[in-house]
Amino acid sequence: LERLRGIVADMLFLARAEQGERAQNPVQVSLAQEMGKILEFFEMVLDDAGMQVQLHGDAQVLAQTSLLRRALSNLLQNAIQHSSAGGPIQVQMETDNDGMALLAISNPSAAVPEDALDHLFDRFYRVDGARANSGESHGLGLAIVKAVALMHGGAVQARWADGRMKVC
């Protein structure tokens, strides 16, 4: 019942985002500081999995902190669930020449087909239902990340190269 409640809440959130809901009361925050808080929350999960996360850089963003933390948490959880052995999860934060904040999380990963990359942010989409840990989530995490980005005037994309999945 708790899982079903979570799915319904996530679906309602996505519906509001699709109707054009924007972030409320945004404040200026440091991506590195917010990601640090998320890492503290995931410390035991990372220790149990024998994984490390490396943070690089920082950027200031105007964001609704609760939504930002939800997106960062979903991105990190996705990276943890779908990492293969072979290196740490990398989190890169920077500001581009236009003043836009850029966040990229990359993790060692099995190959992801090019045609699947366009669908990773779709509701309930899974590259392969037989993937490890596919039963532990309901396939809305990256859709929520996309919704949060749109609510803040941003965008998302995914790439796979050289044995690493990168979500920006």
PDB file of C-alpha atoms in Angstrom:
ATOM      1  CA  LEU A   1       0.000   0.000   0.000  1.00  0.00           C
ATOM      2  CA  GLU A   2       2.861   2.385   0.746  1.00  0.00           C
ATOM      3  CA  ARG A   3       4.366   1.715  -2.682  1.00  0.00           C
ATOM      4  CA  LEU A   4       1.003   2.372  -4.337  1.00  0.00           C
ATOM      5  CA  ARG A   5       0.595   5.582  -2.326  1.00  0.00           C
ATOM      6  CA  GLY A   6       4.033   6.711  -3.522  1.00  0.00           C
ATOM      7  CA  ILE A   7       3.194   5.986  -7.158  1.00  0.00           C
ATOM      8  CA  VAL A   8      -0.060   7.952  -6.929  1.00  0.00           C
ATOM      9  CA  ALA A   9       1.693  10.912  -5.272  1.00  0.00           C
ATOM     10  CA  ASP A  10       4.402  10.887  -7.948  1.00  0.00           C
ATOM     11  CA  MET A  11       1.823  10.693 -10.741  1.00  0.00           C
ATOM     12  CA  LEU A  12      -0.087  13.660  -9.289  1.00  0.00           C
ATOM     13  CA  PHE A  13       3.148  15.632  -9.051  1.00  0.00           C
ATOM     14  CA  LEU A  14       3.977  14.847 -12.688  1.00  0.00           C
ATOM     15  CA  ALA A  15       0.471  15.848 -13.792  1.00  0.00           C
ATOM     16  CA  ARG A  16       0.821  19.231 -12.060  1.00  0.00           C
ATOM     17  CA  ALA A  17       4.219  19.757 -13.660  1.00  0.00           C
ATOM     18  CA  GLU A  18       2.827  18.922 -17.108  1.00  0.00           C
ATOM     19  CA  GLN A  19       0.097  21.509 -16.573  1.00  0.00           C
ATOM     20  CA  GLY A  20       2.807  24.155 -16.289  1.00  0.00           C
ATOM     21  CA  GLU A  21       3.250  24.428 -12.526  1.00  0.00           C
ATOM     22  CA  ARG A  22       6.408  26.380 -11.770  1.00  0.00           C
ATOM     23  CA  ALA A  23       8.774  26.238  -8.811  1.00  0.00           C
ATOM     24  CA  GLN A  24       7.411  28.208  -5.852  1.00  0.00           C
ATOM     25  CA  ASN A  25       9.436  30.688  -3.778  1.00  0.00           C
ATOM     26  CA  PRO A  26      12.823  29.878  -5.326  1.00  0.00           C
ATOM     27  CA  VAL A  27      15.928  30.850  -3.370  1.00  0.00           C
ATOM     28  CA  GLN A  28      19.598  31.055  -4.319  1.00  0.00           C
ATOM     29  CA  VAL A  29      21.419  27.857  -3.285  1.00  0.00           C
ATOM     30  CA  SER A  30      24.727  26.131  -3.884  1.00  0.00           C
ATOM     31  CA  LEU A  31      24.436  22.886  -5.849  1.00  0.00           C
ATOM     32  CA  ALA A  32      27.492  21.517  -4.036  1.00  0.00           C
ATOM     33  CA  GLN A  33      25.975  22.209  -0.617  1.00  0.00           C
ATOM     34  CA  GLU A  34      22.632  20.685  -1.580  1.00  0.00           C
ATOM     35  CA  MET A  35      24.330  17.618  -3.068  1.00  0.00           C
ATOM     36  CA  GLY A  36      26.380  17.322   0.129  1.00  0.00           C
ATOM     37  CA  LYS A  37      23.131  17.077   2.118  1.00  0.00           C
ATOM     38  CA  ILE A  38      21.857  14.375  -0.228  1.00  0.00           C
ATOM     39  CA  LEU A  39      25.123  12.443   0.141  1.00  0.00           C
ATOM     40  CA  GLU A  40      24.786  12.535   3.933  1.00  0.00           C
ATOM     41  CA  PHE A  41      21.323  10.995   3.579  1.00  0.00           C
ATOM     42  CA  PHE A  42      22.653   8.248   1.259  1.00  0.00           C
ATOM     43  CA  GLU A  43      25.832   7.605   3.274  1.00  0.00           C
ATOM     44  CA  MET A  44      24.758   4.190   4.589  1.00  0.00           C
ATOM     45  CA  VAL A  45      23.424   3.076   1.187  1.00  0.00           C
ATOM     46  CA  LEU A  46      26.712   4.039  -0.458  1.00  0.00           C
ATOM     47  CA  ASP A  47      28.734   2.302   2.275  1.00  0.00           C
ATOM     48  CA  ASP A  48      26.659  -0.880   1.962  1.00  0.00           C
ATOM     49  CA  ALA A  49      27.160  -0.851  -1.809  1.00  0.00           C
ATOM     50  CA  GLY A  50      30.886  -0.138  -1.474  1.00  0.00           C
ATOM     51  CA  MET A  51      30.484   2.948  -3.647  1.00  0.00           C
ATOM     52  CA  GLN A  52      31.957   6.414  -3.544  1.00  0.00           C
ATOM     53  CA  VAL A  53      30.748   9.716  -4.924  1.00  0.00           C
ATOM     54  CA  GLN A  54      33.164  12.419  -6.017  1.00  0.00           C
ATOM     55  CA  LEU A  55      31.948  16.028  -6.168  1.00  0.00           C
ATOM     56  CA  HIS A  56      33.579  18.493  -8.554  1.00  0.00           C
ATOM     57  CA  GLY A  57      32.886  22.224  -8.796  1.00  0.00           C
ATOM     58  CA  ASP A  58      29.842  24.187  -7.746  1.00  0.00           C
ATOM     59  CA  ALA A  59      27.162  26.408  -9.207  1.00  0.00           C
ATOM     60  CA  GLN A  60      24.575  28.727  -7.748  1.00  0.00           C
ATOM     61  CA  VAL A  61      20.960  28.095  -8.727  1.00  0.00           C
ATOM     62  CA  LEU A  62      17.639  29.782  -8.074  1.00  0.00           C
ATOM     63  CA  ALA A  63      15.497  26.836  -6.944  1.00  0.00           C
ATOM     64  CA  GLN A  64      12.711  25.589  -4.759  1.00  0.00           C
ATOM     65  CA  THR A  65      14.943  23.604  -2.418  1.00  0.00           C
ATOM     66  CA  SER A  66      12.481  20.777  -1.750  1.00  0.00           C
ATOM     67  CA  LEU A  67      12.142  20.107  -5.485  1.00  0.00           C
ATOM     68  CA  LEU A  68      15.881  20.433  -6.072  1.00  0.00           C
ATOM     69  CA  ARG A  69      16.613  17.935  -3.303  1.00  0.00           C
ATOM     70  CA  ARG A  70      14.042  15.535  -4.725  1.00  0.00           C
ATOM     71  CA  ALA A  71      15.666  15.690  -8.160  1.00  0.00           C
ATOM     72  CA  LEU A  72      19.202  15.315  -6.771  1.00  0.00           C
ATOM     73  CA  SER A  73      18.090  12.381  -4.641  1.00  0.00           C
ATOM     74  CA  ASN A  74      16.439  10.675  -7.624  1.00  0.00           C
ATOM     75  CA  LEU A  75      19.542  11.190  -9.774  1.00  0.00           C
ATOM     76  CA  LEU A  76      21.852   9.769  -7.120  1.00  0.00           C
ATOM     77  CA  GLN A  77      19.555   6.838  -6.392  1.00  0.00           C
ATOM     78  CA  ASN A  78      19.386   6.035 -10.110  1.00  0.00           C
ATOM     79  CA  ALA A  79      23.179   6.182 -10.400  1.00  0.00           C
ATOM     80  CA  ILE A  80      23.583   3.883  -7.396  1.00  0.00           C
ATOM     81  CA  GLN A  81      21.006   1.353  -8.630  1.00  0.00           C
ATOM     82  CA  HIS A  82      22.426   1.136 -12.129  1.00  0.00           C
ATOM     83  CA  SER A  83      26.160   1.360 -11.457  1.00  0.00           C
ATOM     84  CA  SER A  84      28.423  -1.461 -12.390  1.00  0.00           C
ATOM     85  CA  ALA A  85      31.808  -2.056 -10.807  1.00  0.00           C
ATOM     86  CA  GLY A  86      34.553   0.106 -12.146  1.00  0.00           C
ATOM     87  CA  GLY A  87      34.744   3.459 -10.486  1.00  0.00           C
ATOM     88  CA  PRO A  88      33.043   6.129  -8.448  1.00  0.00           C
ATOM     89  CA  ILE A  89      29.932   8.105  -9.238  1.00  0.00           C
ATOM     90  CA  GLN A  90      31.037  11.530 -10.478  1.00  0.00           C
ATOM     91  CA  VAL A  91      29.040  14.700  -9.839  1.00  0.00           C
ATOM     92  CA  GLN A  92      30.160  17.730 -11.877  1.00  0.00           C
ATOM     93  CA  MET A  93      28.673  21.176 -11.179  1.00  0.00           C
ATOM     94  CA  GLU A  94      29.532  24.349 -13.069  1.00  0.00           C
ATOM     95  CA  THR A  95      28.127  27.499 -14.595  1.00  0.00           C
ATOM     96  CA  ASP A  96      28.225  27.881 -18.383  1.00  0.00           C
ATOM     97  CA  ASN A  97      29.053  31.075 -20.333  1.00  0.00           C
ATOM     98  CA  ASP A  98      25.374  32.078 -20.337  1.00  0.00           C
ATOM     99  CA  GLY A  99      25.172  31.884 -16.543  1.00  0.00           C
ATOM    100  CA  MET A 100      23.175  28.627 -16.562  1.00  0.00           C
ATOM    101  CA  ALA A 101      23.978  26.059 -13.898  1.00  0.00           C
ATOM    102  CA  LEU A 102      25.001  22.657 -15.253  1.00  0.00           C
ATOM    103  CA  LEU A 103      24.868  19.453 -13.241  1.00  0.00           C
ATOM    104  CA  ALA A 104      26.097  16.117 -14.561  1.00  0.00           C
ATOM    105  CA  ILE A 105      26.060  12.818 -12.692  1.00  0.00           C
ATOM    106  CA  SER A 106      27.907   9.918 -14.275  1.00  0.00           C
ATOM    107  CA  ASN A 107      28.346   6.346 -13.154  1.00  0.00           C
ATOM    108  CA  PRO A 108      29.968   3.192 -14.509  1.00  0.00           C
ATOM    109  CA  SER A 109      27.282   1.376 -16.433  1.00  0.00           C
ATOM    110  CA  ALA A 110      26.542  -1.390 -18.858  1.00  0.00           C
ATOM    111  CA  ALA A 111      25.922  -0.129 -22.385  1.00  0.00           C
ATOM    112  CA  VAL A 112      22.625   1.670 -22.961  1.00  0.00           C
ATOM    113  CA  PRO A 113      21.281   1.556 -26.531  1.00  0.00           C
ATOM    114  CA  GLU A 114      21.163   4.933 -28.280  1.00  0.00           C
ATOM    115  CA  ASP A 115      17.413   4.703 -28.922  1.00  0.00           C
ATOM    116  CA  ALA A 116      16.780   4.089 -25.199  1.00  0.00           C
ATOM    117  CA  LEU A 117      18.536   7.307 -24.136  1.00  0.00           C
ATOM    118  CA  ASP A 118      15.686   9.449 -25.484  1.00  0.00           C
ATOM    119  CA  HIS A 119      13.174   7.546 -23.350  1.00  0.00           C
ATOM    120  CA  LEU A 120      14.982   7.404 -20.001  1.00  0.00           C
ATOM    121  CA  PHE A 121      12.959  10.375 -18.720  1.00  0.00           C
ATOM    122  CA  ASP A 122       9.594   8.894 -19.766  1.00  0.00           C
ATOM    123  CA  ARG A 123       7.234   7.617 -17.088  1.00  0.00           C
ATOM    124  CA  PHE A 124       7.662   3.918 -16.272  1.00  0.00           C
ATOM    125  CA  TYR A 125      10.349   3.459 -18.956  1.00  0.00           C
ATOM    126  CA  ARG A 126      13.033   0.876 -18.287  1.00  0.00           C
ATOM    127  CA  VAL A 127      15.878   0.042 -20.614  1.00  0.00           C
ATOM    128  CA  ASP A 128      15.412  -3.622 -19.776  1.00  0.00           C
ATOM    129  CA  GLY A 129      12.946  -5.030 -17.267  1.00  0.00           C
ATOM    130  CA  ALA A 130      15.426  -7.762 -16.469  1.00  0.00           C
ATOM    131  CA  ARG A 131      18.060  -5.254 -15.283  1.00  0.00           C
ATOM    132  CA  ALA A 132      19.316  -5.646 -11.753  1.00  0.00           C
ATOM    133  CA  ASN A 133      17.161  -3.766  -9.223  1.00  0.00           C
ATOM    134  CA  SER A 134      14.393  -3.119 -11.748  1.00  0.00           C
ATOM    135  CA  GLY A 135      11.761  -4.344  -9.277  1.00  0.00           C
ATOM    136  CA  GLU A 136      12.883  -1.925  -6.553  1.00  0.00           C
ATOM    137  CA  SER A 137      11.550   1.196  -8.250  1.00  0.00           C
ATOM    138  CA  HIS A 138       8.453   2.159 -10.148  1.00  0.00           C
ATOM    139  CA  GLY A 139      10.088   3.941 -13.071  1.00  0.00           C
ATOM    140  CA  LEU A 140       9.159   7.525 -12.203  1.00  0.00           C
ATOM    141  CA  GLY A 141      12.429   8.819 -10.725  1.00  0.00           C
ATOM    142  CA  LEU A 142      13.937  10.256 -13.900  1.00  0.00           C
ATOM    143  CA  ALA A 143      10.532  11.513 -15.084  1.00  0.00           C
ATOM    144  CA  ILE A 144      10.384  13.499 -11.835  1.00  0.00           C
ATOM    145  CA  VAL A 145      13.909  14.812 -12.453  1.00  0.00           C
ATOM    146  CA  LYS A 146      12.780  16.049 -15.864  1.00  0.00           C
ATOM    147  CA  ALA A 147       9.652  17.652 -14.375  1.00  0.00           C
ATOM    148  CA  VAL A 148      11.676  19.451 -11.695  1.00  0.00           C
ATOM    149  CA  ALA A 149      14.127  20.719 -14.316  1.00  0.00           C
ATOM    150  CA  LEU A 150      11.249  22.040 -16.455  1.00  0.00           C
ATOM    151  CA  MET A 151       9.612  23.673 -13.428  1.00  0.00           C
ATOM    152  CA  HIS A 152      12.853  25.645 -13.001  1.00  0.00           C
ATOM    153  CA  GLY A 153      13.266  26.492 -16.695  1.00  0.00           C
ATOM    154  CA  GLY A 154      15.867  23.784 -17.305  1.00  0.00           C
ATOM    155  CA  ALA A 155      16.234  20.612 -19.349  1.00  0.00           C
ATOM    156  CA  VAL A 156      17.732  17.121 -19.040  1.00  0.00           C
ATOM    157  CA  GLN A 157      19.541  14.681 -21.269  1.00  0.00           C
ATOM    158  CA  ALA A 158      21.347  11.355 -20.987  1.00  0.00           C
ATOM    159  CA  ARG A 159      24.412   9.994 -22.760  1.00  0.00           C
ATOM    160  CA  TRP A 160      26.361   6.777 -22.587  1.00  0.00           C
ATOM    161  CA  ALA A 161      30.007   6.639 -23.609  1.00  0.00           C
ATOM    162  CA  ASP A 162      33.166   4.872 -22.567  1.00  0.00           C
ATOM    163  CA  GLY A 163      31.431   2.638 -20.042  1.00  0.00           C
ATOM    164  CA  ARG A 164      29.714   5.491 -18.174  1.00  0.00           C
ATOM    165  CA  MET A 165      26.136   6.755 -18.112  1.00  0.00           C
ATOM    166  CA  LYS A 166      25.943  10.530 -17.840  1.00  0.00           C
ATOM    167  CA  VAL A 167      22.749  12.381 -16.937  1.00  0.00           C
ATOM    168  CA  CYS A 168      22.868  16.171 -17.299  1.00  0.00           C
TER     169      CYS A 168
END
